[in-house]
């Protein structure tokens, strides 16, 4: 089995145990990967897809709460990335972070475009919730809690949503998010706190939502 | 301020707690606030089951990406400037700047053959201006002006060959270039000065011959103007061969144009400004030439008044003619019609003594503004620089120089006038400046 084939199979494997996104690439590796991707090399592009697709999907899914649409948009993110990767010139040494930031920026813009285009109110879709309930990947109890959190998340501003999703779902630190969004670390922490407070208000202080944790 | 610090502290605390929850640490105590409860629940959900991209979607995505990449590779054409895209920003800027310079250079080299009135001619003149700015010394600038003089005459020749009518302004440009060269030479010394004078002499003689030939073939309307330039060139050539040109020490450049062969009329001159200058020949020579040749088309100024007005006064010979000298005497006001031309332009420095900038060396009389008395300095003009048109070195006949408004200036004989009167001695006249040669 060639390297390419093994990478492809790894990329296609739905349940990869070790998430390659947990750590950002070292600058030299990130730069080399970017260089090869700019040459439109299949392997480099597949590697980028493997590294970022899950994060991007979660980021989009929590925002639009429509799985098929989130999957389509996730793939669209990488097509757009490919279209403009030749012109992408990361500044500074932290190539991996800049690259990550760029990909998430594409995702954010796509979400905004999609939301505007379809004029779907995220909250309304959540209250229907039929598709979510049919999603077999979720445990019911967890799902309910997640649904409540998602509903609350939908009440936040776009910036607050982005910060909380990057922080909780993708595991970036506040400092990293600050670099990605062009804000200070303190500003991100403030956004994070305000976002969580807004979610708490949206949840109405319903202790039952947090019953598993608090008890 | 305190509030801000208070707010910042919980932000920090909360962030640290979130780090712990995300790393899977659980505290024994329950979170206190709703905000903390939400954060903890969020962290737990993220660490537990989270939605994943379906295998079908992953396969679709990778296939789409690879297909699009293959298409891009097929579409990709070799980009000759690809190396620039990979280069650092400073190199990109440098390359663009180089490109601009090369294009500008190309345009100017194409424009080099253009003629007046042509589309590219302004680029040519603009390029010449830039070339001039790059020269540091008077000697270098003199060389450049001589080159320009050649270029201008070449343009005139080509225009005539093409059957075009020769605009007087084209010849003005020839005159101007020659006089500018002369002006710049005034700022040189020693061997360089001698060498430049030699070059200018050769240039003036050669050009005079060409212009003369052109004049013979030209229609009458243009002949007069061509002859005017020929006379100017003749005058320059004769002057540059004179000892005065070589030994000139005065800083005023156009002193060249006011040769003072014989200090014959010293008494009169002294009375006006300075003793040394020889007032005699110059009046006819210089003052008239510059204004007439450079600024005004031939119609304005009587042709004979030119630099070396050959017929009327063998001016170039610099033989002091008694008849002319009286003009230097300040007492004569506006009667004499000979000096008028000198009086036209500003800075008509009477030949004779030292000049000075803006000196009011009115002969005899002091007039108010900038009037160089006749017999005044040789290098009457102040600024031997820019506008030749303004620089009129008064010939011995000394007209004072008026100021700048040429046409209006009166070369007052005695200059007892106010503003713009050149208080030249002698035949100052009024506005009309009808030389009565």
XYZ file of C-alpha atoms in Angstrom:
652
model
C 0.000 0.000 0.000
C 1.475 3.258 -1.039
C 1.783 6.232 1.223
C -0.815 8.022 -0.767
C -3.272 5.175 -0.478
C -2.705 4.796 3.227
C -3.208 8.480 3.734
C -6.339 8.360 1.686
C -7.717 5.480 3.681
C -6.876 7.304 6.868
C -8.581 10.379 5.599
C -11.662 8.439 4.698
C -11.772 6.470 7.934
C -14.755 7.792 9.840
C -13.544 6.918 13.286
C -9.985 7.958 13.511
C -8.939 7.455 17.059
C -6.198 10.014 17.214
C -7.321 13.391 16.104
C -4.496 14.958 14.073
C -5.926 18.354 14.776
C -5.025 18.341 18.409
C -1.742 20.021 17.817
C -0.736 22.570 15.332
C 2.053 21.640 12.985
C 5.542 22.984 13.605
C 6.230 26.024 11.426
C 8.651 24.283 9.080
C 6.295 21.402 8.425
C 3.347 23.735 8.035
C 5.284 25.829 5.537
C 6.294 22.803 3.530
C 2.764 21.437 3.577
C 1.470 24.778 2.395
C 4.048 24.933 -0.381
C 3.012 21.541 -1.688
C -0.659 22.400 -1.406
C 0.008 25.506 -3.443
C 1.353 23.206 -6.127
C -2.002 21.396 -5.939
C -0.417 18.164 -4.810
C -3.061 15.583 -3.976
C -1.310 14.330 -0.894
C -0.847 17.731 0.635
C -4.435 18.680 -0.034
C -5.697 15.417 1.424
C -3.563 15.980 4.481
C -5.002 19.434 4.940
C -8.492 18.029 4.563
C -7.772 15.352 7.150
C -6.339 17.845 9.562
C -9.084 20.400 9.369
C -12.291 18.833 8.092
C -13.607 17.604 11.449
C -12.980 20.899 13.155
C -14.477 22.825 10.328
C -17.474 20.545 10.244
C -18.146 20.953 13.969
C -17.661 24.665 13.689
C -20.218 24.858 10.924
C -22.583 22.292 12.331
C -22.969 24.080 15.647
C -23.698 27.249 13.827
C -26.208 26.134 11.275
C -27.442 22.980 13.003
C -28.191 21.180 9.801
C -26.005 18.152 9.282
C -26.293 17.640 5.510
C -25.894 21.310 4.903
C -22.962 21.477 7.310
C -21.266 18.623 5.453
C -21.737 20.336 2.126
C -20.445 23.588 3.475
C -17.455 21.847 5.006
C -16.447 20.466 1.638
C -17.119 23.837 0.073
C -14.650 25.388 2.509
C -11.868 23.209 1.146
C -12.776 23.877 -2.445
C -12.588 27.599 -1.747
C -9.314 27.076 0.045
C -7.957 25.346 -3.035
C -9.135 28.137 -5.294
C -7.130 30.768 -3.510
C -4.325 28.874 -1.863
C -1.851 30.003 -4.501
C -2.268 33.590 -3.370
C -2.150 32.770 0.314
C 0.932 34.351 1.890
C 1.167 33.740 5.611
C 3.002 36.440 7.474
C 5.046 35.700 10.530
C 6.474 32.480 11.815
C 3.303 30.905 13.099
C 2.360 29.479 9.743
C 0.127 26.761 11.127
C -1.937 29.185 13.152
C -2.258 31.609 10.282
C -3.309 28.771 8.025
C -5.867 27.601 10.580
C -7.159 31.087 10.976
C -7.492 31.437 7.229
C -9.472 28.220 6.876
C -11.808 29.138 9.692
C -12.273 32.565 8.188
C -13.392 30.913 4.970
C -15.798 28.806 7.016
C -17.160 31.842 8.835
C -17.756 33.681 5.587
C -19.485 30.670 4.115
C -21.761 30.390 7.122
C -22.677 34.041 6.885
C -23.347 33.739 3.159
C -25.366 30.599 3.639
C -27.423 32.035 6.431
C -28.112 35.161 4.477
C -28.935 33.246 1.335
C -31.314 30.789 2.830
C -32.728 33.200 5.370
C -32.998 30.478 7.873
C -33.189 31.411 11.428
C -31.035 29.028 13.314
C -33.206 29.098 16.387
C -36.297 28.137 14.463
C -34.602 25.144 12.963
C -33.450 24.001 16.357
C -36.879 24.079 17.849
C -38.039 21.696 15.155
C -35.184 19.466 16.035
C -36.472 16.496 14.090
C -33.269 15.904 12.243
C -31.269 16.127 15.413
C -33.461 13.552 17.059
C -33.020 11.222 14.168
C -29.258 11.527 14.407
C -28.204 8.157 15.715
C -24.734 9.259 16.663
C -26.001 11.014 19.756
C -26.929 9.601 23.072
C -30.339 10.890 23.968
C -29.425 12.465 27.280
C -26.329 14.064 25.908
C -28.164 15.106 22.834
C -30.811 16.867 24.801
C -28.269 18.756 26.721
C -26.391 19.502 23.569
C -29.577 20.617 21.880
C -30.230 22.996 24.721
C -26.703 24.317 24.504
C -26.986 24.668 20.775
C -30.207 26.529 21.141
C -28.586 28.895 23.551
C -25.549 29.204 21.325
C -27.752 30.358 18.510
C -28.769 33.373 20.582
C -25.236 34.721 20.654
C -23.570 37.159 18.378
C -21.515 35.793 15.538
C -18.274 36.706 17.294
C -19.302 35.079 20.544
C -20.329 31.913 18.730
C -17.024 31.791 16.911
C -15.010 32.263 20.087
C -16.909 29.618 22.056
C -16.818 27.069 19.260
C -13.117 27.541 18.632
C -12.483 27.396 22.356
C -14.637 24.447 23.384
C -15.055 22.384 20.249
C -11.705 22.934 18.650
C -9.649 23.370 21.771
C -7.792 26.525 20.813
C -6.501 28.698 23.606
C -7.712 32.244 24.030
C -4.355 33.518 22.842
C -4.572 31.473 19.656
C -8.119 32.569 18.993
C -7.021 36.135 19.530
C -4.396 35.779 16.811
C -6.836 34.097 14.507
C -9.472 36.763 14.928
C -7.118 39.702 15.153
C -8.038 40.539 18.717
C -6.204 40.620 22.008
C -6.257 37.673 24.347
C -8.116 39.755 26.907
C -10.765 40.657 24.378
C -11.279 36.993 23.594
C -11.607 36.142 27.261
C -14.148 38.903 27.686
C -16.069 37.694 24.650
C -15.952 34.182 26.034
C -17.366 35.258 29.364
C -20.072 37.409 27.828
C -21.023 34.586 25.480
C -21.316 32.085 28.284
C -23.350 34.554 30.332
C -25.709 35.059 27.410
C -26.067 31.306 27.037
C -26.843 30.988 30.738
C -29.504 33.645 30.400
C -30.934 31.883 27.359
C -31.101 28.664 29.308
C -33.007 30.513 31.994
C -30.911 29.220 34.776
C -32.562 25.866 34.382
C -30.590 23.701 36.760
C -31.928 20.561 35.155
C -29.849 21.262 32.130
C -26.734 20.945 34.222
C -28.015 18.257 36.505
C -25.417 15.710 35.515
C -22.577 18.061 36.233
C -23.763 19.747 39.299
C -24.978 16.803 41.239
C -10.807 51.519 36.259
C -11.420 49.327 39.191
C -14.440 47.903 37.504
C -12.396 47.019 34.522
C -9.881 45.219 36.661
C -12.632 43.467 38.495
C -14.088 42.305 35.255
C -10.774 41.199 33.939
C -10.081 39.022 36.907
C -13.160 36.804 36.510
C -12.387 36.591 32.789
C -8.968 35.223 33.639
C -10.296 32.908 36.310
C -12.985 31.559 34.060
C -10.519 31.014 31.260
C -8.223 29.029 33.512
C -11.131 26.908 34.706
C -12.196 26.237 31.158
C -8.652 25.063 30.400
C -8.955 22.559 33.233
C -12.383 21.349 32.189
C -11.270 20.965 28.594
C -8.300 18.908 29.712
C -10.682 16.538 31.514
C -10.029 17.596 35.087
C -13.026 17.569 37.290
C -13.284 19.562 40.430
C -15.000 18.096 43.422
C -17.028 21.210 43.949
C -19.760 22.156 41.626
C -19.399 25.371 39.691
C -20.855 28.246 41.514
C -22.415 30.399 38.867
C -24.595 29.674 35.911
C -21.847 30.906 33.662
C -19.465 28.353 35.076
C -22.084 25.656 34.826
C -22.627 26.430 31.158
C -18.899 26.417 30.551
C -18.418 23.125 32.293
C -21.308 21.507 30.447
C -19.960 22.819 27.187
C -16.525 21.388 27.950
C -17.979 18.051 28.896
C -20.012 17.810 25.749
C -17.013 18.721 23.635
C -14.870 16.058 25.267
C -17.560 13.446 24.963
C -19.274 12.525 21.807
C -19.168 15.267 19.276
C -20.658 15.304 15.834
C -18.385 13.960 13.178
C -18.327 14.266 9.471
C -19.983 11.229 7.946
C -17.777 8.851 5.907
C -19.776 9.612 2.819
C -19.257 13.318 3.246
C -15.531 12.814 3.803
C -15.213 10.725 0.666
C -17.197 13.264 -1.270
C -15.053 16.069 0.029
C -11.746 14.403 -0.752
C -12.854 13.393 -4.214
C -14.073 16.878 -4.919
C -10.818 18.360 -3.703
C -8.672 16.022 -5.759
C -10.727 16.480 -8.889
C -10.524 20.224 -8.568
C -6.790 20.038 -7.928
C -6.283 17.937 -11.049
C -8.225 20.512 -13.007
C -6.080 23.280 -11.575
C -2.901 21.450 -12.458
C -4.119 20.994 -16.005
C -5.047 24.651 -16.281
C -1.818 25.821 -14.840
C 0.382 27.595 -17.324
C 3.936 28.348 -16.602
C 3.995 31.758 -15.099
C 7.130 33.664 -16.021
C 6.735 35.766 -12.926
C 6.129 32.875 -10.558
C 9.483 33.473 -8.926
C 8.285 36.952 -8.047
C 5.268 35.604 -6.229
C 7.486 33.524 -4.049
C 9.937 36.343 -3.470
C 9.834 38.503 -0.364
C 7.874 41.709 -0.426
C 10.896 43.994 -0.761
C 12.028 42.040 -3.806
C 8.583 42.350 -5.345
C 8.586 46.097 -4.777
C 12.079 46.373 -6.214
C 11.099 44.388 -9.272
C 8.066 46.566 -9.889
C 10.153 49.711 -9.471
C 12.697 48.354 -11.923
C 9.927 47.605 -14.366
C 8.616 51.143 -14.094
C 12.079 52.565 -14.695
C 12.567 50.335 -17.711
C 9.237 51.364 -19.157
C 9.971 55.039 -18.545
C 13.354 54.596 -20.138
C 11.788 52.900 -23.114
C 9.287 55.691 -23.560
C 11.969 58.359 -23.349
C 14.201 56.552 -25.810
C 11.321 56.205 -28.228
C 10.504 59.851 -27.632
C 14.061 60.869 -28.435
C 13.247 61.066 -32.115
C 10.032 62.942 -31.671
C 9.537 66.421 -33.043
C 7.727 69.405 -31.586
C 4.037 68.855 -31.727
C 4.449 65.099 -31.581
C 2.705 62.945 -29.053
C 5.896 61.909 -27.343
C 7.633 65.257 -27.523
C 6.597 66.295 -24.017
C 8.224 63.113 -22.710
C 11.380 64.063 -24.516
C 11.490 67.501 -22.955
C 10.587 66.083 -19.588
C 13.436 63.632 -19.851
C 15.786 66.460 -20.713
C 14.673 68.300 -17.622
C 15.504 65.252 -15.555
C 18.856 64.950 -17.261
C 19.626 68.532 -16.347
C 18.726 67.975 -12.746
C 21.307 65.251 -12.513
C 24.161 67.595 -13.332
C 26.034 68.945 -10.393
C 28.357 71.526 -11.814
C 28.039 74.448 -14.128
C 30.408 72.787 -16.535
C 28.241 69.712 -16.756
C 25.142 71.778 -17.217
C 26.834 73.797 -19.927
C 27.602 70.579 -21.768
C 24.034 69.464 -21.451
C 22.708 72.768 -22.723
C 25.031 72.541 -25.699
C 23.620 69.113 -26.408
C 20.154 70.522 -26.139
C 21.070 73.295 -28.525
C 22.149 70.678 -31.019
C 18.963 68.761 -30.476
C 16.775 71.816 -30.904
C 18.453 72.816 -34.133
C 18.243 69.271 -35.362
C 14.525 69.380 -34.700
C 14.206 72.600 -36.640
C 16.078 71.085 -39.547
C 13.892 68.015 -39.578
C 10.763 70.097 -39.361
C 11.873 72.094 -42.377
C 12.761 68.949 -44.251
C 9.321 67.609 -43.496
C 7.862 70.719 -45.011
C 6.488 71.968 -41.754
C 6.326 75.605 -40.955
C 8.939 76.622 -38.449
C 7.326 78.132 -35.464
C 9.394 80.963 -33.993
C 9.235 79.256 -30.647
C 11.361 76.440 -32.032
C 14.109 78.910 -32.759
C 13.558 80.504 -29.412
C 14.429 77.141 -27.956
C 17.657 77.057 -29.943
C 18.555 80.512 -28.738
C 17.674 79.650 -25.215
C 19.833 76.563 -25.171
C 22.844 78.446 -26.454
C 22.403 81.245 -23.990
C 21.879 78.838 -21.130
C 25.097 77.123 -22.043
C 26.804 80.479 -22.032
C 25.303 81.291 -18.691
C 26.512 78.054 -17.198
C 29.993 78.545 -18.578
C 30.141 81.742 -16.614
C 30.156 79.643 -13.513
C 33.268 77.761 -14.542
C 36.871 78.626 -14.148
C 40.244 77.867 -15.552
C 40.848 75.195 -18.091
C 37.339 73.939 -17.947
C 36.087 77.365 -18.905
C 38.495 77.576 -21.801
C 37.533 74.162 -23.038
C 33.830 74.853 -22.769
C 34.205 78.161 -24.535
C 36.014 76.391 -27.308
C 33.223 73.879 -27.618
C 30.585 76.545 -27.535
C 32.434 78.501 -30.186
C 32.515 75.515 -32.480
C 28.910 74.780 -31.790
C 27.800 78.334 -32.409
C 29.771 78.562 -35.664
C 28.436 75.285 -36.910
C 24.908 76.150 -35.979
C 25.176 79.594 -37.435
C 26.197 78.054 -40.726
C 23.283 75.674 -40.657
C 20.791 78.328 -39.707
C 22.135 80.579 -42.375
C 21.635 77.880 -44.978
C 18.156 77.253 -43.703
C 17.383 80.933 -43.906
C 18.393 81.094 -47.530
C 15.934 78.400 -48.451
C 13.207 79.498 -46.102
C 10.208 81.530 -47.113
C 10.524 85.209 -46.371
C 8.253 85.013 -43.398
C 10.543 82.612 -41.651
C 13.781 83.924 -43.020
C 13.869 86.938 -40.757
C 13.551 84.832 -37.683
C 16.178 82.400 -38.849
C 18.534 85.215 -39.580
C 17.937 86.546 -36.153
C 19.091 83.295 -34.652
C 22.039 83.235 -37.024
C 23.091 86.619 -35.767
C 22.776 85.519 -32.215
C 24.943 82.530 -32.914
C 27.450 84.699 -34.688
C 27.537 87.024 -31.747
C 28.033 84.204 -29.317
C 30.780 82.711 -31.426
C 32.632 85.978 -31.662
C 32.278 86.645 -28.032
C 33.367 83.258 -26.875
C 36.569 83.696 -28.820
C 37.306 86.986 -27.195
C 39.712 87.388 -24.313
C 36.911 88.778 -22.224
C 35.120 85.516 -22.305
C 38.124 83.621 -21.104
C 39.196 86.027 -18.455
C 35.823 86.904 -17.176
C 35.836 86.766 -13.467
C 32.557 88.189 -12.694
C 30.050 85.841 -11.416
C 27.294 87.118 -13.561
C 27.101 84.772 -16.457
C 25.936 87.034 -19.128
C 28.882 89.186 -18.746
C 30.072 87.218 -21.679
C 27.553 88.963 -23.707
C 28.772 92.319 -22.743
C 32.287 92.308 -23.923
C 34.115 95.426 -23.261
C 36.895 95.672 -25.676
C 37.892 99.172 -25.089
C 37.479 101.050 -21.956
C 37.145 104.146 -23.885
C 34.386 105.784 -22.151
C 35.550 105.385 -18.743
C 34.569 108.779 -17.577
C 31.038 108.356 -18.457
C 30.943 104.902 -17.198
C 32.425 105.796 -13.931
C 29.868 108.312 -13.446
C 27.298 105.696 -13.642
C 28.508 102.679 -11.935
C 31.833 101.167 -12.326
C 34.919 102.261 -13.947
C 36.126 99.229 -15.686
C 33.408 98.332 -17.973
C 33.635 99.355 -21.486
C 30.426 100.749 -22.338
C 30.762 101.210 -25.940
C 30.070 98.164 -27.917
C 27.929 96.373 -25.567
C 24.877 98.428 -25.702
C 24.180 97.372 -29.130
C 25.175 93.836 -28.650
C 23.851 92.218 -25.682
C 20.890 93.892 -24.356
C 19.101 93.662 -27.526
C 19.997 90.160 -28.305
C 18.737 88.328 -25.374
C 15.362 89.693 -25.063
C 14.772 89.736 -28.680
C 16.108 86.371 -29.455
C 14.813 84.407 -26.655
C 11.614 85.815 -25.536
C 10.059 87.689 -28.246
C 9.408 86.585 -31.662
C 11.125 88.532 -34.240
C 8.222 90.736 -34.732
C 8.467 92.212 -31.323
C 11.897 93.369 -31.542
C 13.464 94.940 -34.458
C 15.683 92.406 -35.907
C 18.737 94.489 -36.215
C 18.804 94.943 -32.555
C 20.071 91.502 -32.160
C 23.119 90.404 -30.483
C 25.403 91.221 -33.188
C 23.499 93.574 -35.214
C 25.733 93.387 -38.163
C 24.682 96.080 -40.446
C 23.900 98.899 -38.211
C 26.677 98.563 -35.829
C 29.615 96.337 -36.213
C 28.909 95.511 -32.781
C 30.998 92.473 -32.430
C 34.044 94.364 -33.171
C 33.652 96.046 -29.904
C 35.047 99.173 -31.171
C 33.841 101.869 -29.075
C 31.750 104.124 -31.035
C 31.521 107.492 -29.737
C 28.087 107.856 -30.974
C 26.840 105.126 -28.785
C 28.464 106.096 -25.645
C 26.492 109.137 -25.019
C 23.651 106.892 -24.446
C 25.216 105.859 -21.263
C 24.935 109.232 -19.891
C 22.146 109.239 -17.516
C 20.986 112.599 -18.306
C 19.438 111.606 -21.477
C 16.106 110.438 -20.875
C 13.854 108.864 -23.202
C 14.812 110.558 -26.249
C 17.219 108.296 -27.812
C 15.723 105.520 -29.562
C 18.713 103.328 -29.753
C 18.802 101.945 -26.354
C 15.249 101.063 -26.137
C 15.747 97.472 -26.567
C 18.114 97.148 -23.821
C 15.643 98.750 -21.700
C 13.030 96.231 -22.370
C 13.956 93.388 -20.331
C 15.045 93.213 -16.866
C 18.522 92.994 -15.848
C 19.998 94.918 -18.492
C 23.219 95.550 -17.026
C 25.142 98.239 -18.473
C 28.501 97.295 -19.417
C 31.051 98.653 -17.266
C 31.753 98.224 -13.738
C 30.922 95.689 -11.347
C 27.554 94.557 -11.197
C 25.740 93.430 -8.389
C 22.661 91.778 -7.903
C 19.846 93.994 -8.246
C 21.974 96.885 -7.962
C 20.578 100.052 -8.785
C 23.384 101.351 -10.625
C 21.566 103.923 -12.362
C 23.762 106.008 -14.305
C 23.768 109.187 -12.607
C 20.438 108.918 -11.307
C 19.299 106.472 -9.012
C 16.169 105.041 -9.822
C 14.370 103.003 -7.525
C 14.223 99.541 -8.491
C 16.852 97.499 -9.902
C 18.077 99.738 -12.413
C 21.475 99.211 -13.567
C 22.837 102.256 -14.834
C 24.378 102.287 -18.099
C 27.925 101.735 -18.075
C 27.209 99.774 -15.122
C 28.380 96.452 -14.655
C 29.049 94.097 -17.299
C 27.230 91.292 -15.882
C 24.248 93.091 -15.213
C 21.958 90.399 -14.405
C 21.606 89.035 -11.089
C 20.667 85.613 -11.472
C 22.452 84.078 -14.179
C 20.171 81.300 -13.981
C 16.966 80.504 -15.212
C 15.328 82.632 -17.598
C 17.617 83.844 -20.152
C 14.938 85.801 -21.515
C 15.248 88.038 -18.635
C 18.878 88.267 -18.637
C 19.912 91.044 -20.647
C 23.274 92.154 -20.168
C 23.346 95.635 -21.022
C 25.814 96.581 -23.462
C 28.036 99.375 -22.922
C 25.342 101.589 -23.963
C 24.204 100.617 -20.749
C 20.790 100.674 -20.108
C 19.943 100.095 -16.740
C 17.887 97.295 -16.198
C 14.471 97.587 -15.287
C 12.861 94.886 -13.496
C 11.126 92.176 -14.760
C 8.299 93.247 -16.752
C 9.947 93.496 -19.978
C 7.701 95.083 -22.356
C 6.706 97.673 -19.991
C 10.046 98.534 -18.810
C 11.359 101.690 -19.902
C 14.882 102.012 -20.348
C 14.969 105.425 -19.152
C 17.851 107.364 -20.148
C 18.424 108.759 -16.845
C 16.433 106.429 -15.129
C 14.845 108.828 -12.945
C 11.861 106.851 -13.007
C 10.385 104.685 -10.589
C 9.768 101.202 -11.021
C 10.574 99.472 -14.063
C 12.728 101.812 -15.722
C 16.073 100.865 -16.580
C 17.975 103.836 -15.853
C 20.344 103.365 -18.525
C 22.235 106.250 -19.507
C 21.764 107.353 -22.866
C 18.996 106.569 -25.016
C 16.495 105.384 -22.732
C 13.189 105.434 -24.173
C 9.791 104.557 -23.340
C 7.782 101.604 -23.617
C 7.801 101.278 -27.213
C 11.381 100.688 -27.463
C 11.787 101.567 -30.922
C 15.372 101.428 -31.484
C 16.452 103.887 -33.880
C 19.338 102.136 -35.146
